Amino acid sequence: MTHNNDLAKKLKKLAKEGNIVPDLALLKTPEQIEKIKKSAALNTAVLDYVEQNLKAGISTEDINTMVYDYTTSHGGIPAPLNYEGFPKSVCTSINDVICHGIPSKDEILKDGDIINVDVSTILDGYFSDASRMYKIGTVSKRAAKLVDITKECVELGLKEAKPFNHLGDIAYAINSHATKNGYSVVPDIGGHGIGLEFHEDPFVSYVTPKGSEMVLVPGMMFTIEPMINEGEPDFCIDEENGWTIYTYDGMLSAQVEYMVLITENGAEVLSR
Ligand code: MF3
Ligand code: CO
């Protein structure tokens, strides 16, 4: 209780000084953390299972089947399924697709593709979310570099995820590494709080300045999931399905997503 009062006082002071501070309701309790960690462990296991079976020649519908079968046979529910009308259990985003690719039996993975597999899980009512980026067979140097730099961006962002830093510090680390390599970070689409719901506050941008946005506090849980474009940051949405987001210039895009918990001395990755 004393600890919580001290924290409330500290946050009040930070807010007075002009900082955005989290509502205490965003901070997960130890009991919630324990349950969310179980959901996150299943989410990681689903990603591992897909990874073992990913190869040229399979369809993105095959990935969807793997995610659905593995998740449900382990007592979970794929969070994307029927989420705001999303028709499948996983997002599969190939090459110039930035995010929210919808699995299809007509979409076959081929040598040279890069793909993001974004898995989100509900277990016992608790939510988890993470995504990985894969190179199928032998990919171009261009594509390989984009995938590698995107992974580095998320690792650099993670280093800034610690108590009393700001979300903008994570964004700055990511955005500067991306732009240094000639890439751009997609604005407007970003990460989110997670745990009790699929998408909670705060919204997490990766284009905001150092020292801006919400102060990080132990117990906060959110995703680090920048979308890095090889070319311009502009995007367009598929008019037919209303979901899939593409690069406007048709160049490649990559994304990696970690689900993190802010701890007393840093951050713990719950699913990656
Ligand atoms: N997993 C995505 C995220 O990181 C959300 C996808 S919503 C869906 O926020 F409906 F497309 F699955
Ligand atoms: Co996700």
mmCIF file of C-alpha atoms in Angstrom, residues 9-241:
data_model
loop_
_atom_site.group_PDB
_atom_site.id
_atom_site.type_symbol
_atom_site.label_atom_id
_atom_site.label_comp_id
_atom_site.label_asym_id
_atom_site.label_seq_id
_atom_site.Cartn_x
_atom_site.Cartn_y
_atom_site.Cartn_z
ATOM 1 C CA LYS A 9 2.514 10.648 -5.572
ATOM 2 C CA LYS A 10 5.407 10.317 -7.981
ATOM 3 C CA LEU A 11 3.023 10.059 -10.945
ATOM 4 C CA LYS A 12 1.070 13.079 -9.749
ATOM 5 C CA LYS A 13 4.282 15.100 -9.643
ATOM 6 C CA LEU A 14 5.309 13.901 -13.123
ATOM 7 C CA ALA A 15 1.866 14.813 -14.464
ATOM 8 C CA LYS A 16 2.147 18.294 -12.942
ATOM 9 C CA GLU A 17 5.458 18.706 -14.747
ATOM 10 C CA GLY A 18 3.647 18.064 -18.020
ATOM 11 C CA ASN A 19 4.237 14.327 -18.504
ATOM 12 C CA ILE A 20 1.578 11.902 -19.697
ATOM 13 C CA VAL A 21 1.265 9.301 -16.943
ATOM 14 C CA PRO A 22 -0.636 6.001 -17.003
ATOM 15 C CA ASP A 23 -3.901 5.588 -15.169
ATOM 16 C CA LEU A 24 -3.202 3.210 -12.251
ATOM 17 C CA ALA A 25 -5.821 0.869 -13.777
ATOM 18 C CA LEU A 26 -3.343 0.160 -16.608
ATOM 19 C CA LEU A 27 -0.889 -1.397 -14.148
ATOM 20 C CA LYS A 28 -1.362 -5.147 -13.935
ATOM 21 C CA THR A 29 -1.566 -6.852 -10.552
ATOM 22 C CA PRO A 30 0.737 -9.819 -9.757
ATOM 23 C CA GLU A 31 -2.281 -12.145 -10.118
ATOM 24 C CA GLN A 32 -3.122 -10.740 -13.552
ATOM 25 C CA ILE A 33 0.532 -10.904 -14.620
ATOM 26 C CA GLU A 34 0.704 -14.584 -13.711
ATOM 27 C CA LYS A 35 -2.335 -15.375 -15.865
ATOM 28 C CA ILE A 36 -1.291 -13.177 -18.773
ATOM 29 C CA LYS A 37 2.110 -14.914 -18.751
ATOM 30 C CA LYS A 38 0.351 -18.255 -19.333
ATOM 31 C CA SER A 39 -1.458 -16.784 -22.320
ATOM 32 C CA ALA A 40 1.835 -15.354 -23.601
ATOM 33 C CA ALA A 41 3.591 -18.717 -23.208
ATOM 34 C CA LEU A 42 0.933 -20.367 -25.381
ATOM 35 C CA ASN A 43 1.238 -17.522 -27.902
ATOM 36 C CA THR A 44 5.003 -18.155 -28.152
ATOM 37 C CA ALA A 45 4.407 -21.895 -28.505
ATOM 38 C CA VAL A 46 2.031 -21.239 -31.426
ATOM 39 C CA LEU A 47 4.712 -19.132 -33.132
ATOM 40 C CA ASP A 48 7.295 -21.885 -32.538
ATOM 41 C CA TYR A 49 4.937 -24.476 -34.042
ATOM 42 C CA VAL A 50 4.323 -22.360 -37.158
ATOM 43 C CA GLU A 51 8.066 -21.708 -37.476
ATOM 44 C CA GLN A 52 8.827 -25.444 -37.559
ATOM 45 C CA ASN A 53 6.398 -25.931 -40.454
ATOM 46 C CA LEU A 54 6.996 -22.821 -42.519
ATOM 47 C CA LYS A 55 8.381 -23.435 -46.014
ATOM 48 C CA ALA A 56 7.937 -22.578 -49.680
ATOM 49 C CA GLY A 57 4.914 -24.329 -51.214
ATOM 50 C CA ILE A 58 2.504 -24.057 -48.279
ATOM 51 C CA SER A 59 -0.359 -21.560 -48.384
ATOM 52 C CA THR A 60 -1.119 -18.843 -45.853
ATOM 53 C CA GLU A 61 -4.370 -20.766 -45.232
ATOM 54 C CA ASP A 62 -2.128 -23.663 -44.075
ATOM 55 C CA ILE A 63 -0.558 -21.262 -41.541
ATOM 56 C CA ASN A 64 -4.062 -20.285 -40.425
ATOM 57 C CA THR A 65 -4.960 -23.957 -39.898
ATOM 58 C CA MET A 66 -1.782 -24.536 -37.858
ATOM 59 C CA VAL A 67 -2.557 -21.538 -35.637
ATOM 60 C CA TYR A 68 -6.202 -22.494 -35.140
ATOM 61 C CA ASP A 69 -5.498 -26.181 -34.437
ATOM 62 C CA TYR A 70 -2.523 -25.649 -32.130
ATOM 63 C CA THR A 71 -4.195 -22.850 -30.150
ATOM 64 C CA THR A 72 -7.547 -24.572 -29.645
ATOM 65 C CA SER A 73 -5.989 -27.957 -28.835
ATOM 66 C CA HIS A 74 -4.078 -26.204 -26.018
ATOM 67 C CA GLY A 75 -7.210 -24.591 -24.560
ATOM 68 C CA GLY A 76 -6.818 -21.174 -26.191
ATOM 69 C CA ILE A 77 -8.724 -19.066 -28.705
ATOM 70 C CA PRO A 78 -7.016 -17.198 -31.568
ATOM 71 C CA ALA A 79 -7.716 -13.543 -30.708
ATOM 72 C CA PRO A 80 -7.967 -12.286 -34.332
ATOM 73 C CA LEU A 81 -10.792 -14.700 -35.244
ATOM 74 C CA ASN A 82 -13.971 -12.600 -35.597
ATOM 75 C CA TYR A 83 -12.199 -9.628 -33.974
ATOM 76 C CA GLU A 84 -14.088 -6.639 -35.414
ATOM 77 C CA GLY A 85 -15.018 -8.923 -38.270
ATOM 78 C CA PHE A 86 -11.505 -10.251 -39.047
ATOM 79 C CA PRO A 87 -12.225 -13.576 -40.768
ATOM 80 C CA LYS A 88 -9.150 -15.679 -39.817
ATOM 81 C CA SER A 89 -7.037 -16.774 -36.833
ATOM 82 C CA VAL A 90 -3.740 -15.069 -37.734
ATOM 83 C CA CYS A 91 -2.370 -12.223 -39.841
ATOM 84 C CA THR A 92 0.071 -13.251 -42.581
ATOM 85 C CA SER A 93 1.725 -10.304 -44.330
ATOM 86 C CA ILE A 94 3.958 -10.990 -47.326
ATOM 87 C CA ASN A 95 6.454 -8.619 -49.043
ATOM 88 C CA ASP A 96 4.692 -5.259 -49.673
ATOM 89 C CA VAL A 97 1.934 -6.060 -47.168
ATOM 90 C CA ILE A 98 2.610 -3.953 -44.070
ATOM 91 C CA CYS A 99 0.166 -5.772 -41.770
ATOM 92 C CA HIS A 100 -3.262 -7.474 -41.464
ATOM 93 C CA GLY A 101 -2.747 -9.845 -44.378
ATOM 94 C CA ILE A 102 -5.621 -12.347 -44.451
ATOM 95 C CA PRO A 103 -4.666 -16.018 -44.944
ATOM 96 C CA SER A 104 -5.881 -17.564 -48.195
ATOM 97 C CA LYS A 105 -5.563 -20.971 -49.859
ATOM 98 C CA ASP A 106 -4.662 -19.151 -53.077
ATOM 99 C CA GLU A 107 -1.616 -17.467 -51.558
ATOM 100 C CA ILE A 108 1.382 -19.808 -51.749
ATOM 101 C CA LEU A 109 4.716 -19.033 -50.058
ATOM 102 C CA LYS A 110 7.518 -18.953 -52.575
ATOM 103 C CA ASP A 111 11.286 -18.836 -52.479
ATOM 104 C CA GLY A 112 12.425 -15.247 -51.932
ATOM 105 C CA ASP A 113 9.338 -14.056 -50.024
ATOM 106 C CA ILE A 114 9.509 -12.336 -46.674
ATOM 107 C CA ILE A 115 6.542 -12.873 -44.362
ATOM 108 C CA ASN A 116 5.299 -11.592 -41.036
ATOM 109 C CA VAL A 117 3.250 -14.049 -38.983
ATOM 110 C CA ASP A 118 1.310 -12.181 -36.278
ATOM 111 C CA VAL A 119 -0.182 -14.445 -33.607
ATOM 112 C CA SER A 120 -2.514 -13.311 -30.820
ATOM 113 C CA THR A 121 -3.993 -15.609 -28.195
ATOM 114 C CA ILE A 122 -6.755 -15.593 -25.593
ATOM 115 C CA LEU A 123 -6.207 -18.037 -22.723
ATOM 116 C CA ASP A 124 -8.534 -18.098 -19.712
ATOM 117 C CA GLY A 125 -9.740 -14.629 -20.796
ATOM 118 C CA TYR A 126 -6.224 -13.095 -20.924
ATOM 119 C CA PHE A 127 -4.659 -11.715 -24.113
ATOM 120 C CA SER A 128 -1.213 -12.002 -25.675
ATOM 121 C CA ASP A 129 0.272 -10.890 -29.005
ATOM 122 C CA ALA A 130 3.599 -11.211 -30.859
ATOM 123 C CA SER A 131 4.852 -11.529 -34.412
ATOM 124 C CA ARG A 132 7.911 -12.837 -36.217
ATOM 125 C CA MET A 133 9.451 -12.110 -39.581
ATOM 126 C CA TYR A 134 10.683 -14.927 -41.831
ATOM 127 C CA LYS A 135 12.730 -15.247 -45.001
ATOM 128 C CA ILE A 136 11.420 -18.041 -47.253
ATOM 129 C CA GLY A 137 14.274 -19.914 -48.930
ATOM 130 C CA THR A 138 16.856 -17.591 -50.427
ATOM 131 C CA VAL A 139 15.806 -13.954 -50.361
ATOM 132 C CA SER A 140 17.373 -10.919 -52.052
ATOM 133 C CA LYS A 141 20.042 -8.951 -50.160
ATOM 134 C CA ARG A 142 17.587 -6.046 -50.044
ATOM 135 C CA ALA A 143 14.899 -8.139 -48.368
ATOM 136 C CA ALA A 144 17.333 -9.788 -45.957
ATOM 137 C CA LYS A 145 18.688 -6.438 -44.820
ATOM 138 C CA LEU A 146 15.192 -5.060 -44.191
ATOM 139 C CA VAL A 147 14.282 -8.078 -42.056
ATOM 140 C CA ASP A 148 17.546 -7.908 -40.082
ATOM 141 C CA ILE A 149 17.334 -4.159 -39.449
ATOM 142 C CA THR A 150 13.693 -4.487 -38.343
ATOM 143 C CA LYS A 151 14.740 -7.051 -35.731
ATOM 144 C CA GLU A 152 17.529 -4.716 -34.589
ATOM 145 C CA CYS A 153 15.024 -1.843 -34.329
ATOM 146 C CA VAL A 154 12.843 -3.810 -31.913
ATOM 147 C CA GLU A 155 15.870 -4.852 -29.799
ATOM 148 C CA LEU A 156 17.024 -1.218 -29.617
ATOM 149 C CA GLY A 157 13.494 -0.145 -28.664
ATOM 150 C CA LEU A 158 13.386 -2.827 -25.964
ATOM 151 C CA LYS A 159 16.551 -1.394 -24.371
ATOM 152 C CA GLU A 160 14.619 1.842 -23.744
ATOM 153 C CA ALA A 161 11.710 0.006 -22.133
ATOM 154 C CA LYS A 162 12.339 0.674 -18.432
ATOM 155 C CA PRO A 163 10.635 2.484 -15.566
ATOM 156 C CA PHE A 164 10.302 6.267 -15.932
ATOM 157 C CA ASN A 165 11.532 6.370 -19.495
ATOM 158 C CA HIS A 166 8.883 7.511 -21.992
ATOM 159 C CA LEU A 167 7.248 5.640 -24.870
ATOM 160 C CA GLY A 168 8.877 8.267 -27.087
ATOM 161 C CA ASP A 169 12.323 6.982 -26.048
ATOM 162 C CA ILE A 170 11.421 3.590 -27.532
ATOM 163 C CA ALA A 171 10.083 5.293 -30.657
ATOM 164 C CA TYR A 172 13.193 7.429 -31.057
ATOM 165 C CA ALA A 173 15.548 4.435 -30.789
ATOM 166 C CA ILE A 174 13.527 2.577 -33.429
ATOM 167 C CA ASN A 175 12.970 5.486 -35.795
ATOM 168 C CA SER A 176 16.597 6.606 -35.760
ATOM 169 C CA HIS A 177 17.939 3.117 -36.510
ATOM 170 C CA ALA A 178 15.414 2.711 -39.340
ATOM 171 C CA THR A 179 16.101 6.098 -40.946
ATOM 172 C CA LYS A 180 19.874 5.675 -40.543
ATOM 173 C CA ASN A 181 19.505 2.626 -42.789
ATOM 174 C CA GLY A 182 17.436 4.499 -45.375
ATOM 175 C CA TYR A 183 14.095 3.108 -44.228
ATOM 176 C CA SER A 184 10.919 4.744 -42.949
ATOM 177 C CA VAL A 185 8.639 3.900 -40.029
ATOM 178 C CA VAL A 186 4.917 3.657 -40.747
ATOM 179 C CA PRO A 187 3.064 6.373 -38.802
ATOM 180 C CA ASP A 188 -0.550 6.139 -37.545
ATOM 181 C CA ILE A 189 -0.435 2.350 -37.094
ATOM 182 C CA GLY A 190 1.330 1.216 -33.935
ATOM 183 C CA GLY A 191 1.439 -0.847 -30.797
ATOM 184 C CA HIS A 192 -0.974 -1.018 -27.911
ATOM 185 C CA GLY A 193 -1.513 -1.935 -24.316
ATOM 186 C CA ILE A 194 -2.522 -5.586 -23.876
ATOM 187 C CA GLY A 195 -3.412 -8.197 -21.277
ATOM 188 C CA LEU A 196 -6.993 -7.819 -20.098
ATOM 189 C CA GLU A 197 -8.069 -6.891 -23.622
ATOM 190 C CA PHE A 198 -6.601 -7.314 -27.116
ATOM 191 C CA HIS A 199 -6.039 -3.581 -27.565
ATOM 192 C CA GLU A 200 -5.794 -1.376 -24.471
ATOM 193 C CA ASP A 201 -4.313 2.051 -23.832
ATOM 194 C CA PRO A 202 -1.760 3.356 -24.521
ATOM 195 C CA PHE A 203 -1.450 3.641 -28.282
ATOM 196 C CA VAL A 204 2.267 3.157 -29.033
ATOM 197 C CA SER A 205 3.671 5.183 -31.912
ATOM 198 C CA TYR A 206 7.207 4.635 -33.259
ATOM 199 C CA VAL A 207 7.610 8.074 -34.821
ATOM 200 C CA THR A 208 7.265 10.256 -31.696
ATOM 201 C CA PRO A 209 10.187 12.259 -30.210
ATOM 202 C CA LYS A 210 12.454 11.176 -27.362
ATOM 203 C CA GLY A 211 10.984 12.158 -23.984
ATOM 204 C CA SER A 212 7.422 12.406 -25.351
ATOM 205 C CA GLU A 213 4.328 10.260 -24.788
ATOM 206 C CA MET A 214 3.449 8.137 -21.756
ATOM 207 C CA VAL A 215 5.832 7.566 -18.846
ATOM 208 C CA LEU A 216 6.647 3.865 -18.338
ATOM 209 C CA VAL A 217 5.718 2.390 -14.959
ATOM 210 C CA PRO A 218 6.205 -1.137 -13.554
ATOM 211 C CA GLY A 219 3.136 -3.243 -14.303
ATOM 212 C CA MET A 220 2.470 -1.646 -17.696
ATOM 213 C CA MET A 221 2.123 -4.118 -20.538
ATOM 214 C CA PHE A 222 2.245 -3.209 -24.215
ATOM 215 C CA THR A 223 3.596 -4.260 -27.594
ATOM 216 C CA ILE A 224 6.693 -3.028 -29.416
ATOM 217 C CA GLU A 225 5.783 -3.626 -33.079
ATOM 218 C CA PRO A 226 7.154 -1.091 -35.534
ATOM 219 C CA MET A 227 6.397 -1.473 -39.221
ATOM 220 C CA ILE A 228 9.478 -0.598 -41.237
ATOM 221 C CA ASN A 229 9.184 0.289 -44.922
ATOM 222 C CA GLU A 230 11.968 -0.026 -47.426
ATOM 223 C CA GLY A 231 10.638 3.056 -49.235
ATOM 224 C CA GLU A 232 8.135 5.749 -48.332
ATOM 225 C CA PRO A 233 6.018 5.457 -45.150
ATOM 226 C CA ASP A 234 2.728 5.927 -47.042
ATOM 227 C CA PHE A 235 0.241 3.070 -47.068
ATOM 228 C CA CYS A 236 -3.126 2.086 -48.506
ATOM 229 C CA ILE A 237 -5.873 -0.252 -47.313
ATOM 230 C CA ASP A 238 -7.343 -3.065 -49.399
ATOM 231 C CA GLU A 239 -10.735 -1.811 -50.556
ATOM 232 C CA GLU A 240 -12.181 -5.281 -50.984
ATOM 233 C CA ASN A 241 -11.441 -6.774 -47.581
#
